Tab-separated table of C-alpha atoms and ligand atoms in Angstrom:
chain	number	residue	atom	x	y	z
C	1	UNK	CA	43.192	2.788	17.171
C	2	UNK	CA	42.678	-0.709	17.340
C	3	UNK	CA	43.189	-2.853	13.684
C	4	UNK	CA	39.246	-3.693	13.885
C	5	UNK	CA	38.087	-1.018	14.981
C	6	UNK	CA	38.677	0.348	10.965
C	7	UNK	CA	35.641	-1.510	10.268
C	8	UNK	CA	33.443	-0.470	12.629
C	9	UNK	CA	30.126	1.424	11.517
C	10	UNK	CA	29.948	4.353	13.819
C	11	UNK	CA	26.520	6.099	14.467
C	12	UNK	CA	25.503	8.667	16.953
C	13	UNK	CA	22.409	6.716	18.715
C	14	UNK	CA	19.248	7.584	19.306
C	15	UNK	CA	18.605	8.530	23.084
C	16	UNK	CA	15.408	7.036	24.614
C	17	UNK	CA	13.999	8.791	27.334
C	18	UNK	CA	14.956	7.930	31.008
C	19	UNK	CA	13.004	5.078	32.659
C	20	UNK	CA	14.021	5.519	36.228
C	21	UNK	CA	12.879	2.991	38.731
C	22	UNK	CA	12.494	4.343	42.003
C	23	UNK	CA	9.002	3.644	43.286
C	24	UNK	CA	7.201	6.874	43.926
C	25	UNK	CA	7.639	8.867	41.239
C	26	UNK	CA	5.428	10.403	38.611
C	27	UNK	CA	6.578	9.402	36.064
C	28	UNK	CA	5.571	12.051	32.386
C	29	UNK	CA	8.262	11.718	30.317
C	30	UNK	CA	7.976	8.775	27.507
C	31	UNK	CA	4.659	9.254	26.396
C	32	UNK	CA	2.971	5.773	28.453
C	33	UNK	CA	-0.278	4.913	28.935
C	34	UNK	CA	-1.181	5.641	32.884
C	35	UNK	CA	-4.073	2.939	32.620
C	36	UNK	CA	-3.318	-0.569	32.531
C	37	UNK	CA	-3.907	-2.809	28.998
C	38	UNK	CA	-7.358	-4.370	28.317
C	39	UNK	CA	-7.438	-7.360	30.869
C	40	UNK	CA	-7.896	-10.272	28.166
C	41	UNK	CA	-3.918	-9.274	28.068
C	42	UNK	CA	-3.134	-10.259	31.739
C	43	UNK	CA	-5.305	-13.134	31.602
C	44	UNK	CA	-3.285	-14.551	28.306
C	45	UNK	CA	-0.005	-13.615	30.609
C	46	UNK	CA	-1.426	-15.563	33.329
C	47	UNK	CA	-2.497	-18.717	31.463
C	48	UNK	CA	-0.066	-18.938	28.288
C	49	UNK	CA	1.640	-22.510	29.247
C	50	UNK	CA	5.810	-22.164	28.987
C	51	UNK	CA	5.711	-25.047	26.462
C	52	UNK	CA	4.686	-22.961	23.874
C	53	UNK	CA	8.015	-21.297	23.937
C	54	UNK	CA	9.864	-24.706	23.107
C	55	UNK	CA	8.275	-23.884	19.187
C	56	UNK	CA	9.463	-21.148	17.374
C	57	UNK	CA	6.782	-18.466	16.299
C	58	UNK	CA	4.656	-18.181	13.516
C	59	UNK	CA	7.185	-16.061	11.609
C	60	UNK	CA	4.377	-14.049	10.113
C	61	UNK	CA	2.662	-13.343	13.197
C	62	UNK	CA	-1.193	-14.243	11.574
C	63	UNK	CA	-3.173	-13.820	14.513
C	64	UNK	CA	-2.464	-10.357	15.302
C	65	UNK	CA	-2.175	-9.494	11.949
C	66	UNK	CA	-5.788	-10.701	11.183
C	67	UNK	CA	-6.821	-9.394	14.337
C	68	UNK	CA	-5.088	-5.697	13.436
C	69	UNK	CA	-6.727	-5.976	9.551
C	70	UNK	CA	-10.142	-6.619	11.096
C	71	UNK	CA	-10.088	-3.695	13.502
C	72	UNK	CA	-9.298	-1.402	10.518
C	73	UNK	CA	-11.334	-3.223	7.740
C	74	UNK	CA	-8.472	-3.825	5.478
C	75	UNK	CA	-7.204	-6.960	4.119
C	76	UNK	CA	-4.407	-8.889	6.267
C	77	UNK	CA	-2.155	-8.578	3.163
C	78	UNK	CA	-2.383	-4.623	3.875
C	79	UNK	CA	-0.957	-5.408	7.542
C	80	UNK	CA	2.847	-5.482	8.659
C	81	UNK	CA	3.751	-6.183	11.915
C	82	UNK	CA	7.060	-5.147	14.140
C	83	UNK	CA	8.778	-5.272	17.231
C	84	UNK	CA	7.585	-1.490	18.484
C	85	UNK	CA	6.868	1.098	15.478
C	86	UNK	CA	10.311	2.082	16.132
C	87	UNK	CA	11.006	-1.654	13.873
C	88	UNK	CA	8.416	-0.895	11.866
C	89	UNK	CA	9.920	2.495	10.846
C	90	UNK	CA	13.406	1.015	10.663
C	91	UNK	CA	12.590	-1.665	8.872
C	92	UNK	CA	10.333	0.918	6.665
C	93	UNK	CA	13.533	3.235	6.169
C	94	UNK	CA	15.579	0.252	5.274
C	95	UNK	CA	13.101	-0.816	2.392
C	96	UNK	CA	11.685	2.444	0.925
C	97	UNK	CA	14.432	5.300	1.267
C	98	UNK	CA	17.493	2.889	-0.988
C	99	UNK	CA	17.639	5.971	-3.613
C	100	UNK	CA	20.084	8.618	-4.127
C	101	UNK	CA	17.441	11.703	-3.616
C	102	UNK	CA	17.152	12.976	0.102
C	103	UNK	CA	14.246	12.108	2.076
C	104	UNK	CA	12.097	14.515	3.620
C	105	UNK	CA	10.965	15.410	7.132
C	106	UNK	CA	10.432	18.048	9.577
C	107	UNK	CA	13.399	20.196	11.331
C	108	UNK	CA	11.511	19.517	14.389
C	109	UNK	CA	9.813	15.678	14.723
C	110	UNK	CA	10.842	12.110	16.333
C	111	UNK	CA	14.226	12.472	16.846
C	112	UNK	CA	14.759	8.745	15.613
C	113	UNK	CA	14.158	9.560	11.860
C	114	UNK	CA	17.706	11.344	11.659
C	115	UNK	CA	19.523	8.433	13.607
C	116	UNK	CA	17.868	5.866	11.105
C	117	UNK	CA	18.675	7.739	7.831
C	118	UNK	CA	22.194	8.004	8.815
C	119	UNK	CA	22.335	4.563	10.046
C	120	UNK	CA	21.432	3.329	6.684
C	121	UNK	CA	23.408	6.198	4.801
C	122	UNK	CA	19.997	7.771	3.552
C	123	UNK	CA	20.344	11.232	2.511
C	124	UNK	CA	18.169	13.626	3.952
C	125	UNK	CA	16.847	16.984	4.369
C	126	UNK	CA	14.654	18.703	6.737
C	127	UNK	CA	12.407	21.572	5.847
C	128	UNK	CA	11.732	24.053	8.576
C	129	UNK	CA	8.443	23.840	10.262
C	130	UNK	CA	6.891	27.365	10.349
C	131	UNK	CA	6.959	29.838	13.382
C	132	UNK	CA	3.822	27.936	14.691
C	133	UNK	CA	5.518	24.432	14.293
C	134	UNK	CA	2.806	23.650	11.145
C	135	UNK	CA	4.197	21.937	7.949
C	136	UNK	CA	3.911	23.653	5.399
C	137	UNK	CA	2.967	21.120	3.037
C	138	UNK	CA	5.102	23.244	-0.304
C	139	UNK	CA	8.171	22.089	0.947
C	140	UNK	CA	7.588	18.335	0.493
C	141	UNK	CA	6.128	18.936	-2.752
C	142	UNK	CA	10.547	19.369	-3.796
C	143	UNK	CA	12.367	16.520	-5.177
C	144	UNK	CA	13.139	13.851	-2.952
C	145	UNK	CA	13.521	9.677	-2.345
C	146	UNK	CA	11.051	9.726	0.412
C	147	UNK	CA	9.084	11.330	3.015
C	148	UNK	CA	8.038	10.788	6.574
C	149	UNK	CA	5.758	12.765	8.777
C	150	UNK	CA	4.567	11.965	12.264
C	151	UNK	CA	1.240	12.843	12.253
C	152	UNK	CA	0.124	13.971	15.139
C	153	UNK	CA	3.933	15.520	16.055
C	154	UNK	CA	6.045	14.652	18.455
C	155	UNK	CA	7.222	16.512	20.371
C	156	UNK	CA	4.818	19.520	19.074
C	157	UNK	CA	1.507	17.777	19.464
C	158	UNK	CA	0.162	19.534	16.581
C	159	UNK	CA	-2.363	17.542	14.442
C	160	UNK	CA	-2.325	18.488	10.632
C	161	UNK	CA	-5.368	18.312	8.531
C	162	UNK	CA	-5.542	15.049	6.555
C	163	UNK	CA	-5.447	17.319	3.360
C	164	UNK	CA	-2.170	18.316	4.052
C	165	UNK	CA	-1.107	14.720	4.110
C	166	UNK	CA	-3.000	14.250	0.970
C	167	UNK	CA	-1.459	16.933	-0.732
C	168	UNK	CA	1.857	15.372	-0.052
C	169	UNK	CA	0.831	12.051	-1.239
C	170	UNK	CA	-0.520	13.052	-4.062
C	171	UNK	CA	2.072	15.226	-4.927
C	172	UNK	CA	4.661	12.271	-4.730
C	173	UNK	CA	3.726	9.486	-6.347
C	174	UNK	CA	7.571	8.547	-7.253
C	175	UNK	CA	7.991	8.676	-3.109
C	176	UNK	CA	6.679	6.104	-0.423
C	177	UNK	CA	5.440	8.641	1.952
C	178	UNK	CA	5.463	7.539	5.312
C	179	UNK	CA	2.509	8.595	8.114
C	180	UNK	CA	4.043	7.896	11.545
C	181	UNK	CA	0.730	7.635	13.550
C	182	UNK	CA	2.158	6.815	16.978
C	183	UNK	CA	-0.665	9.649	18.336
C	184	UNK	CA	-3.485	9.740	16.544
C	185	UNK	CA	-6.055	7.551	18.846
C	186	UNK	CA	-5.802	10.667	20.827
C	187	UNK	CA	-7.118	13.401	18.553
C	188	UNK	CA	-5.564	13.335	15.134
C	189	UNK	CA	-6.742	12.313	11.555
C	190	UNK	CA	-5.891	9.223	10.218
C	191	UNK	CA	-4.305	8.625	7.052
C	192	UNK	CA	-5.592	5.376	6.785
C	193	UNK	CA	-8.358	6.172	4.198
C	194	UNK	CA	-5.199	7.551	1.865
C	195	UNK	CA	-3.974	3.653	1.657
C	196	UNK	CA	-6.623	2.847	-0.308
C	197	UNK	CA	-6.225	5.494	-2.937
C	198	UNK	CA	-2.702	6.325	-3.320
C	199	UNK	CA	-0.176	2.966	-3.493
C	200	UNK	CA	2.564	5.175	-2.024
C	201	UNK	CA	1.239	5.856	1.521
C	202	UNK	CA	2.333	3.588	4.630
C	203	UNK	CA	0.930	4.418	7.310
C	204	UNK	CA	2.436	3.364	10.782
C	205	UNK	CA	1.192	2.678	14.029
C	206	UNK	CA	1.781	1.345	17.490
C	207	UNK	CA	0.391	-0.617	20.610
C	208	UNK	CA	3.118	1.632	23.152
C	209	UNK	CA	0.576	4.727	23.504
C	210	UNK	CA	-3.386	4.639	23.368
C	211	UNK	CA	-3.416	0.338	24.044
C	212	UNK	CA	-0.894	0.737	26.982
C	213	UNK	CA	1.566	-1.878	25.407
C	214	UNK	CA	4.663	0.039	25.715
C	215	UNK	CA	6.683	-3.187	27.179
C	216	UNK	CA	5.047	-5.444	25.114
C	217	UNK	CA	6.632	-3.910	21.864
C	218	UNK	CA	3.983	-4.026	19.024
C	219	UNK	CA	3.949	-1.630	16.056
C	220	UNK	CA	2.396	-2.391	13.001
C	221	UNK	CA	2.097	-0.727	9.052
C	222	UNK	CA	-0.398	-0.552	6.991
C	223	UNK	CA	-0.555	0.326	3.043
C	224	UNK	CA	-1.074	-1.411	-0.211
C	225	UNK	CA	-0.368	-5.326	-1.090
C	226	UNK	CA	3.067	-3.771	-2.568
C	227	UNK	CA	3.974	-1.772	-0.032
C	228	UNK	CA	3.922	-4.872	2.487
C	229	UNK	CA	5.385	-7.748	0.413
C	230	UNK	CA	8.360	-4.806	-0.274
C	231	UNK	CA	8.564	-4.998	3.673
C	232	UNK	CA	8.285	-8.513	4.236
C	233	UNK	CA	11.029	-8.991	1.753
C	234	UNK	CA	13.618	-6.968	3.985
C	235	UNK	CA	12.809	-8.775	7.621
C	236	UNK	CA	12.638	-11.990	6.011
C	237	UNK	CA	16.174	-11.078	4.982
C	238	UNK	CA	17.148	-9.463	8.602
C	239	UNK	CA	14.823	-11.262	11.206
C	240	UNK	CA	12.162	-13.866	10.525
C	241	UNK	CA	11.123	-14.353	14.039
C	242	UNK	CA	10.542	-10.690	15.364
C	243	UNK	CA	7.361	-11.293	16.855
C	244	UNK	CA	7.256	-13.721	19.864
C	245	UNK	CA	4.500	-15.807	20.460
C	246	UNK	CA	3.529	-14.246	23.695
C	247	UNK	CA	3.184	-11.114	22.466
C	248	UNK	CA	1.347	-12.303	19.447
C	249	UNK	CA	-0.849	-13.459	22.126
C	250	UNK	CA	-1.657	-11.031	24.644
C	251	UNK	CA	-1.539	-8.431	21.362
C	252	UNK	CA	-4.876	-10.076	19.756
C	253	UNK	CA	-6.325	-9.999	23.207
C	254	UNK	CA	-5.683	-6.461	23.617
C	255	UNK	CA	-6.847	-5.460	19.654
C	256	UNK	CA	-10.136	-7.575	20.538
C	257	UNK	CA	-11.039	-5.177	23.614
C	258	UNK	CA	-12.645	-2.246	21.439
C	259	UNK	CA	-14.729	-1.033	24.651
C	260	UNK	CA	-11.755	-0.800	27.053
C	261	UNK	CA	-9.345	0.611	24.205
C	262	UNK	CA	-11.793	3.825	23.943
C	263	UNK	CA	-12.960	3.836	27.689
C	264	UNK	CA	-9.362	4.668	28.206
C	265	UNK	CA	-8.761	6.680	25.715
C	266	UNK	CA	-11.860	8.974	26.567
C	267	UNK	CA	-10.505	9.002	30.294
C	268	UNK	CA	-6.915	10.137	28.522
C	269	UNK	CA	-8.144	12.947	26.810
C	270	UNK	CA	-10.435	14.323	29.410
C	271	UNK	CA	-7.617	14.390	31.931
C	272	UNK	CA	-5.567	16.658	29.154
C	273	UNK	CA	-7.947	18.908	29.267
C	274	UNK	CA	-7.976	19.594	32.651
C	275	UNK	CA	-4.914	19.551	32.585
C	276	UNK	CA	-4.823	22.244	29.885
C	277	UNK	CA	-6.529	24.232	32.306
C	278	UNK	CA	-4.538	24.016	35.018
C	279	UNK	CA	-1.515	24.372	33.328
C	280	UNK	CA	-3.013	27.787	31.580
C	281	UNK	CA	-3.797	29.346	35.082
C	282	UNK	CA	-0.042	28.620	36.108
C	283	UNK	CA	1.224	31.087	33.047
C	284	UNK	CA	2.305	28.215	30.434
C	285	UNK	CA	1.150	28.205	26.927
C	286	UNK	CA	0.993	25.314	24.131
C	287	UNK	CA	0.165	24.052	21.489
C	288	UNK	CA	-3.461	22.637	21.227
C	289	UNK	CA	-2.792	18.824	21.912
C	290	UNK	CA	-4.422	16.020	19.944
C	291	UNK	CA	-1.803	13.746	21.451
C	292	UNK	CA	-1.104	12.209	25.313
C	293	UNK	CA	1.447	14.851	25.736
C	294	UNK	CA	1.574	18.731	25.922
C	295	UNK	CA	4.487	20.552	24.863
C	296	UNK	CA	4.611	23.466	27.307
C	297	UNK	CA	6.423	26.674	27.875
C	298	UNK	CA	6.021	29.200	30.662
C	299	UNK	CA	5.818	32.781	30.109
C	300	UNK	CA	8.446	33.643	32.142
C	301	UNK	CA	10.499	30.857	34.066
C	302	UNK	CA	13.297	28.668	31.417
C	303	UNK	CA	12.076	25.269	31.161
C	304	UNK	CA	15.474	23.607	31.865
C	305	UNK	CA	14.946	24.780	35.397
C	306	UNK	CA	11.997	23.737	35.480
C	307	UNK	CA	12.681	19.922	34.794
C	308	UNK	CA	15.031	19.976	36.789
C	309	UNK	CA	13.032	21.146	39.798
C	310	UNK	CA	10.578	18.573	38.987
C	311	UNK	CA	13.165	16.188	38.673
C	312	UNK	CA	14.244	16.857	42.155
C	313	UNK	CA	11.030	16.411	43.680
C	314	UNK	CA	10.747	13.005	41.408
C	315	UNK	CA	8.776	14.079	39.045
C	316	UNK	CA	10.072	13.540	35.563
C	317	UNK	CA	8.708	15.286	32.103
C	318	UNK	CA	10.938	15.511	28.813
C	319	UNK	CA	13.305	18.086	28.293
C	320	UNK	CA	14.815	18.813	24.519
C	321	UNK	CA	18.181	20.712	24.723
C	322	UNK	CA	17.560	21.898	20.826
C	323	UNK	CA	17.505	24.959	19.016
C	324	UNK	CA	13.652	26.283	18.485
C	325	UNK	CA	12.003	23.721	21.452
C	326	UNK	CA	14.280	24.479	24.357
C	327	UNK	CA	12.125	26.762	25.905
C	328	UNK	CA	9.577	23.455	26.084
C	329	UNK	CA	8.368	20.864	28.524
C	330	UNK	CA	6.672	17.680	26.529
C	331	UNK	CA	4.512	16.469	29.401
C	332	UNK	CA	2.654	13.114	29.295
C	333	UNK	CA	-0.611	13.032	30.735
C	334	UNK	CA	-0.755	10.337	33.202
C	335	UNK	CA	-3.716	10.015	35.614
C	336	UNK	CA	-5.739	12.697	37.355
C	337	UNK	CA	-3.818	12.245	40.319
C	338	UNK	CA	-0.418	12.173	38.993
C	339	UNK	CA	-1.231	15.950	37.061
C	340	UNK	CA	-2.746	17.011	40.060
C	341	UNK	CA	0.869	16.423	41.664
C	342	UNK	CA	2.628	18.061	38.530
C	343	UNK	CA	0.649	21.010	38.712
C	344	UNK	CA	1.436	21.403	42.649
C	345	UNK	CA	4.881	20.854	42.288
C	346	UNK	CA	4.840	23.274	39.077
C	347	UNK	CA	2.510	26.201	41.254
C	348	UNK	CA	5.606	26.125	44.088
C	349	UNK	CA	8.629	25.846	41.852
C	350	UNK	CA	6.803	29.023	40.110
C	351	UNK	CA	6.132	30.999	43.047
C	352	UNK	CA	9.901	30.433	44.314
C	353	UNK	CA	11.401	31.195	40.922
C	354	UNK	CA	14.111	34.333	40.915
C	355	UNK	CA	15.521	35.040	37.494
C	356	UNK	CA	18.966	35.687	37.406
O	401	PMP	N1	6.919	7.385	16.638
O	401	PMP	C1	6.817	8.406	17.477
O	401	PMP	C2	6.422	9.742	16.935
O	401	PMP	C3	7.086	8.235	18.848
O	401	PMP	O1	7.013	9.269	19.695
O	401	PMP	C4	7.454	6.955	19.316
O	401	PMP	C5	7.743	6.738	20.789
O	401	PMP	N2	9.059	6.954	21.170
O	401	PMP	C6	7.566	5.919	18.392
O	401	PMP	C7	7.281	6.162	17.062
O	401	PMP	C8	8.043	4.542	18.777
O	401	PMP	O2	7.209	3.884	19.649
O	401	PMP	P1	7.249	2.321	19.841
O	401	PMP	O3	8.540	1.789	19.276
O	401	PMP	O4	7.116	2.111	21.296
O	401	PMP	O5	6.067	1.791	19.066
């Protein structure tokens, strides 16, 4: 062992799903938009003039965060803003989850949360979802330091109640409890309304999914005056600059578009449920969905050789070697075409399928 290499904080990392580049492939596996952004965000590409990147950024991003405040009806001091939710979250787990209780969250959920809390040397704990995957909304009412719940669930696609997500704010008032709403254009609750009554809910959100902004790298927060200034405090100590002013941008022009945002969200979910359909006449079963994903298993053929069947004929869903969701596909539903080609490929690899 190198003398340095004593010092260096070691971490298993998170692993992001594959983003091959080969031209014609379908491509179902991290959860992307199949439409393109509202086009107020192409036309801000097209005409932003280079000079504006001699200036550094507004450091608290003020246009998008006005922009995001109006579209909910909350005050812009209620608004954070990060590179991706995935910075919002960090940057959430940094600020919130500095106690000596574990935090709490779902044995089977974004596979980030784990990588963070050990990052940062949070404690944790993770009570079991039941047989169905559904929280069962006792087990976060134990001691902890914090709680997060992605709400709709990845990779489940279950959507719980917002009572359940009540229950566990109101039940921890000594805990920020975190609402990781990555999903939720797409079917779920929001937890939004909770801001407003409990001081102790953040809830989380992101431009990747239902505002086809994955590249761009948007996420935002929202909770009470507190909650934000807490947050502010820790990027103003990390990062100042994490928004750039391009995205700041072409994200206003996109939050502005409130027709084409739910035009292509409508055209999202009706394609699931054909989908659905499709995918129930083939043998699989899941979860209802109230997500852009469905988290599939067949009755009788292993999903590993599945993917990688559909991987072969360049196809690519998401496959989770884990204990209680390898038996599962998460599928992303891209356009009609593109799950008309899954379901094909999925009808013939099927049909050929031998066990043994
Ligand atoms: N939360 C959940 C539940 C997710 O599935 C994802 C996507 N990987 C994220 C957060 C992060 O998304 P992004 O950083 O693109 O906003």
């Amino acid at each position: 062992m190198k003398a340095w290499e004593m010092n260096v904080r070691r971490t298993v990392p998170y692993v992001p799903g594959e983003q091959p580049q080969a031209v014609n492939l379908v491509k179902l596996n991290t959860n992307e938009n199949p439409y393109p952004p509202a086009p107020g965000v192409a036309k801000v590409l097209r005409e932003t003039d280079a000079d504006l990147l001699r200036r550094y950024p507004d450091p608290a991003a003020g246009a998008l965060v006005r922009a995001i405040a109006d579209f909910h009806g909350v005050a812009p001091e209620q608004v954070f803003v990060g590179v991706g939710s995935d910075d919002v979250l960090g940057m959430a787990f940094l600020t919130f989850f500095a106690g000596e209780k574990p935090i709490l969250f779902p044995d089977i959920t974004y596979s980030f949360y784990d990588v963070w809390a050990d990052l940062f040397r949070i404690p944790y704990r993770r009570p079991a979802l039941d047989e169905n995957f559904r929280l069962r909304p006792e087990d976060y009412l134990q001691e902890n330091g914090g709680i997060v719940i992605a709400n709709p669930n990845a990779p489940t696609s279950i959507a719980e109640p917002l009572e359940v997500i009540e229950r566990i704010a109101a039940g921890n008032p000594g805990s920020v409890v975190i609402v990781d709403e990555a999903y939720v254009d797409f079917g779920g609750q929001t937890a939004l309304p909770l801001t407003a009554k409990y001081d102790n809910v953040l809830v989380v959100r992101t431009f990747s999914k239902s505002r086809s902004l994955a590249g761009l790298r948007i996420g935002y927060a929202i909770g009470c005056e507190a909650l934000i200034r807490a947050l502010q405090d820790i990027k103003y100590s990390y990062n100042s600059y994490t928004m750039n002013a391009v995205t700041i941008a072409a994200g206003c022009a996109s939050v502005e578009d409130r027709a084409y945002f739910e035009e292509t969200l409508a055209k999202v979910v009706a394609t699931r449920e054909t989908a659905e359909k499709k995918l129930r006449e083939l043998g699989f079963t899941f979860p209802e969905s109230s997500t852009n994903f469905l988290f599939a298993t067949h009755e009788t053929v292993p999903a590993d050789y599945i993917f990688a069947e559909l991987r072969r004929r360049q196809i690519y869903v998401r496959y989770f070697p884990k204990p209680r969701i390898d038996r599962f596909l998460r599928i992303t539903v891209g356009t009609p075409e593109e799950m008309d080609r899954l379901c094909e490929a999925l009808g013939e690899i099927i049909s050929a399928y031998r066990p043994g």
